[in-house]
Amino acid sequence: MRTKIVAGNWKMNKTASEAAALIDGIKKELAGFTQVEAVVCPPFTDLKEAAAACAGSNVALGAQNVHWEASGAFTGEISAAMLKDLGVKYVIVGHSERRQYFGETDETVNKRTKAALAAGLIPLVCVGETLEERDGGKMESVVVRQTKAGLDGLGADLSKVVVAYEPVWAIGTGRTASPAQAQEVHALIRRTLAEIGGKAVADTIRIQYGGSMKPDNAKELMSQPDIDGGLIGGAALKADSFAAIIKAGA
Ligand code: PGA
């Protein structure tokens, strides 16, 4: 039985002073609720305040990116050890916005994933096709390629990752994949994970859906056999909608 995991990707939203208030609101909404793992992923600048707000609660802390080197001359980058030191547990890797706007490749996704795992962080590794790729009949090849390349060479650590399927055409567009459409790709990802690490391991790995997940569609999406949670953008910026999505996973 896989415990569902719902993570809020705040993207470039909320200052450090706003972060604590949002997390406090989420904690209030989720008081006593432990059936679904809840994670918030604020910007780097919020992590210290966010860590204090999350401490001792049922809300875990994640970051939105991590560099693969341990330290050195990499202006503007953040290492896994820096995140770990602040109490971060999860880190988003390979989000489509990183791939689209910041030159993220399958190779750098793999390097970041390995660095996160080596430091004891759990990577939320994002995969997903663009609308052009889907319309061109390439959804399957893109998702399989991103999954295999992003998770290449992890060995026994494969079992620790979380995968997020985020069809690019559904992110921030209000256009959600239908539960059947999402389930089809989640099953494909699980078959690919089985090819990489065997069926027993693949059956334990959580695969989140991301892309306009909202309180009113979360339950149906998370009822699908291979959808084990969500990676939430817009709806994670308000305590009530984020908590409603998390509760929909129970
Ligand atoms: P959205 O974003 O929920 O606003 O579509 C999801 C994501 O990019 O993780």
PDB file of N, CA, C and O in Angstrom, residues 153-178:
ATOM      1  N   GLY A 153      20.767   4.810 -13.434  1.00  0.00           N
ATOM      2  CA  GLY A 153      21.907   4.518 -12.566  1.00  0.00           C
ATOM      3  C   GLY A 153      21.683   4.763 -11.090  1.00  0.00           C
ATOM      4  O   GLY A 153      22.632   4.998 -10.349  1.00  0.00           O
ATOM      5  N   LEU A 154      20.461   4.708 -10.620  1.00  0.00           N
ATOM      6  CA  LEU A 154      20.216   4.972  -9.192  1.00  0.00           C
ATOM      7  C   LEU A 154      20.415   3.736  -8.327  1.00  0.00           C
ATOM      8  O   LEU A 154      20.544   3.848  -7.103  1.00  0.00           O
ATOM      9  N   GLY A 155      20.410   2.566  -8.908  1.00  0.00           N
ATOM     10  CA  GLY A 155      20.557   1.332  -8.129  1.00  0.00           C
ATOM     11  C   GLY A 155      19.451   1.206  -7.098  1.00  0.00           C
ATOM     12  O   GLY A 155      18.281   1.493  -7.383  1.00  0.00           O
ATOM     13  N   ALA A 156      19.849   0.819  -5.889  1.00  0.00           N
ATOM     14  CA  ALA A 156      18.855   0.568  -4.840  1.00  0.00           C
ATOM     15  C   ALA A 156      18.111   1.840  -4.431  1.00  0.00           C
ATOM     16  O   ALA A 156      17.011   1.780  -3.866  1.00  0.00           O
ATOM     17  N   ASP A 157      18.710   3.008  -4.724  1.00  0.00           N
ATOM     18  CA  ASP A 157      18.066   4.281  -4.362  1.00  0.00           C
ATOM     19  C   ASP A 157      16.800   4.562  -5.175  1.00  0.00           C
ATOM     20  O   ASP A 157      16.020   5.448  -4.821  1.00  0.00           O
ATOM     21  N   LEU A 158      16.609   3.819  -6.263  1.00  0.00           N
ATOM     22  CA  LEU A 158      15.412   4.040  -7.089  1.00  0.00           C
ATOM     23  C   LEU A 158      14.144   3.981  -6.242  1.00  0.00           C
ATOM     24  O   LEU A 158      13.214   4.753  -6.441  1.00  0.00           O
ATOM     25  N   SER A 159      14.129   3.077  -5.281  1.00  0.00           N
ATOM     26  CA  SER A 159      12.916   2.878  -4.473  1.00  0.00           C
ATOM     27  C   SER A 159      12.560   4.110  -3.640  1.00  0.00           C
ATOM     28  O   SER A 159      11.441   4.231  -3.156  1.00  0.00           O
ATOM     29  N   LYS A 160      13.523   5.044  -3.473  1.00  0.00           N
ATOM     30  CA  LYS A 160      13.260   6.216  -2.619  1.00  0.00           C
ATOM     31  C   LYS A 160      12.616   7.372  -3.369  1.00  0.00           C
ATOM     32  O   LYS A 160      12.092   8.294  -2.749  1.00  0.00           O
ATOM     33  N   VAL A 161      12.673   7.363  -4.700  1.00  0.00           N
ATOM     34  CA  VAL A 161      12.203   8.538  -5.432  1.00  0.00           C
ATOM     35  C   VAL A 161      10.669   8.593  -5.498  1.00  0.00           C
ATOM     36  O   VAL A 161       9.978   7.594  -5.337  1.00  0.00           O
ATOM     37  N   VAL A 162      10.210   9.804  -5.741  1.00  0.00           N
ATOM     38  CA  VAL A 162       8.802  10.024  -6.088  1.00  0.00           C
ATOM     39  C   VAL A 162       8.837  10.569  -7.515  1.00  0.00           C
ATOM     40  O   VAL A 162       9.698  11.395  -7.841  1.00  0.00           O
ATOM     41  N   VAL A 163       7.949  10.100  -8.373  1.00  0.00           N
ATOM     42  CA  VAL A 163       7.882  10.612  -9.741  1.00  0.00           C
ATOM     43  C   VAL A 163       6.629  11.477  -9.845  1.00  0.00           C
ATOM     44  O   VAL A 163       5.600  11.163  -9.232  1.00  0.00           O
ATOM     45  N   ALA A 164       6.740  12.583 -10.563  1.00  0.00           N
ATOM     46  CA  ALA A 164       5.551  13.416 -10.794  1.00  0.00           C
ATOM     47  C   ALA A 164       5.280  13.472 -12.288  1.00  0.00           C
ATOM     48  O   ALA A 164       6.137  13.908 -13.056  1.00  0.00           O
ATOM     49  N   TYR A 165       4.096  13.014 -12.691  1.00  0.00           N
ATOM     50  CA  TYR A 165       3.690  13.147 -14.097  1.00  0.00           C
ATOM     51  C   TYR A 165       2.955  14.466 -14.241  1.00  0.00           C
ATOM     52  O   TYR A 165       1.882  14.664 -13.668  1.00  0.00           O
ATOM     53  N   GLU A 166       3.562  15.369 -15.004  1.00  0.00           N
ATOM     54  CA  GLU A 166       2.956  16.681 -15.205  1.00  0.00           C
ATOM     55  C   GLU A 166       2.880  16.993 -16.697  1.00  0.00           C
ATOM     56  O   GLU A 166       3.842  17.495 -17.278  1.00  0.00           O
ATOM     57  N   PRO A 167       1.744  16.702 -17.309  1.00  0.00           N
ATOM     58  CA  PRO A 167       1.607  17.065 -18.719  1.00  0.00           C
ATOM     59  C   PRO A 167       1.717  18.580 -18.844  1.00  0.00           C
ATOM     60  O   PRO A 167       0.988  19.316 -18.162  1.00  0.00           O
ATOM     61  N   VAL A 168       2.642  19.056 -19.645  1.00  0.00           N
ATOM     62  CA  VAL A 168       2.936  20.491 -19.702  1.00  0.00           C
ATOM     63  C   VAL A 168       1.694  21.286 -20.097  1.00  0.00           C
ATOM     64  O   VAL A 168       1.463  22.390 -19.606  1.00  0.00           O
ATOM     65  N   TRP A 169       0.863  20.703 -20.944  1.00  0.00           N
ATOM     66  CA  TRP A 169      -0.335  21.383 -21.427  1.00  0.00           C
ATOM     67  C   TRP A 169      -1.388  21.559 -20.334  1.00  0.00           C
ATOM     68  O   TRP A 169      -2.371  22.272 -20.520  1.00  0.00           O
ATOM     69  N   ALA A 170      -1.208  20.915 -19.198  1.00  0.00           N
ATOM     70  CA  ALA A 170      -2.187  21.030 -18.113  1.00  0.00           C
ATOM     71  C   ALA A 170      -1.693  21.931 -16.985  1.00  0.00           C
ATOM     72  O   ALA A 170      -2.440  22.219 -16.055  1.00  0.00           O
ATOM     73  N   ILE A 171      -0.439  22.393 -17.074  1.00  0.00           N
ATOM     74  CA  ILE A 171       0.128  23.183 -15.977  1.00  0.00           C
ATOM     75  C   ILE A 171      -0.300  24.636 -16.079  1.00  0.00           C
ATOM     76  O   ILE A 171      -0.007  25.311 -17.071  1.00  0.00           O
ATOM     77  N   GLY A 172      -0.996  25.087 -15.045  1.00  0.00           N
ATOM     78  CA  GLY A 172      -1.388  26.494 -14.974  1.00  0.00           C
ATOM     79  C   GLY A 172      -2.388  26.909 -16.040  1.00  0.00           C
ATOM     80  O   GLY A 172      -2.632  28.092 -16.246  1.00  0.00           O
ATOM     81  N   THR A 173      -2.967  25.956 -16.737  1.00  0.00           N
ATOM     82  CA  THR A 173      -3.861  26.273 -17.852  1.00  0.00           C
ATOM     83  C   THR A 173      -5.324  26.073 -17.491  1.00  0.00           C
ATOM     84  O   THR A 173      -6.207  26.476 -18.250  1.00  0.00           O
ATOM     85  N   GLY A 174      -5.567  25.403 -16.359  1.00  0.00           N
ATOM     86  CA  GLY A 174      -6.940  25.088 -16.002  1.00  0.00           C
ATOM     87  C   GLY A 174      -7.446  23.883 -16.777  1.00  0.00           C
ATOM     88  O   GLY A 174      -8.569  23.423 -16.598  1.00  0.00           O
ATOM     89  N   ARG A 175      -6.599  23.359 -17.659  1.00  0.00           N
ATOM     90  CA  ARG A 175      -6.975  22.208 -18.478  1.00  0.00           C
ATOM     91  C   ARG A 175      -6.327  20.963 -17.842  1.00  0.00           C
ATOM     92  O   ARG A 175      -5.117  20.773 -17.944  1.00  0.00           O
ATOM     93  N   THR A 176      -7.130  20.171 -17.143  1.00  0.00           N
ATOM     94  CA  THR A 176      -6.581  18.998 -16.451  1.00  0.00           C
ATOM     95  C   THR A 176      -6.645  17.789 -17.361  1.00  0.00           C
ATOM     96  O   THR A 176      -7.572  17.666 -18.160  1.00  0.00           O
ATOM     97  N   ALA A 177      -5.681  16.879 -17.208  1.00  0.00           N
ATOM     98  CA  ALA A 177      -5.818  15.588 -17.880  1.00  0.00           C
ATOM     99  C   ALA A 177      -7.032  14.909 -17.264  1.00  0.00           C
ATOM    100  O   ALA A 177      -7.284  15.042 -16.067  1.00  0.00           O
ATOM    101  N   SER A 178      -7.800  14.180 -18.063  1.00  0.00           N
ATOM    102  CA  SER A 178      -8.925  13.450 -17.485  1.00  0.00           C
ATOM    103  C   SER A 178      -8.335  12.335 -16.624  1.00  0.00           C
ATOM    104  O   SER A 178      -7.193  11.918 -16.847  1.00  0.00           O
TER     105      SER A 178
END
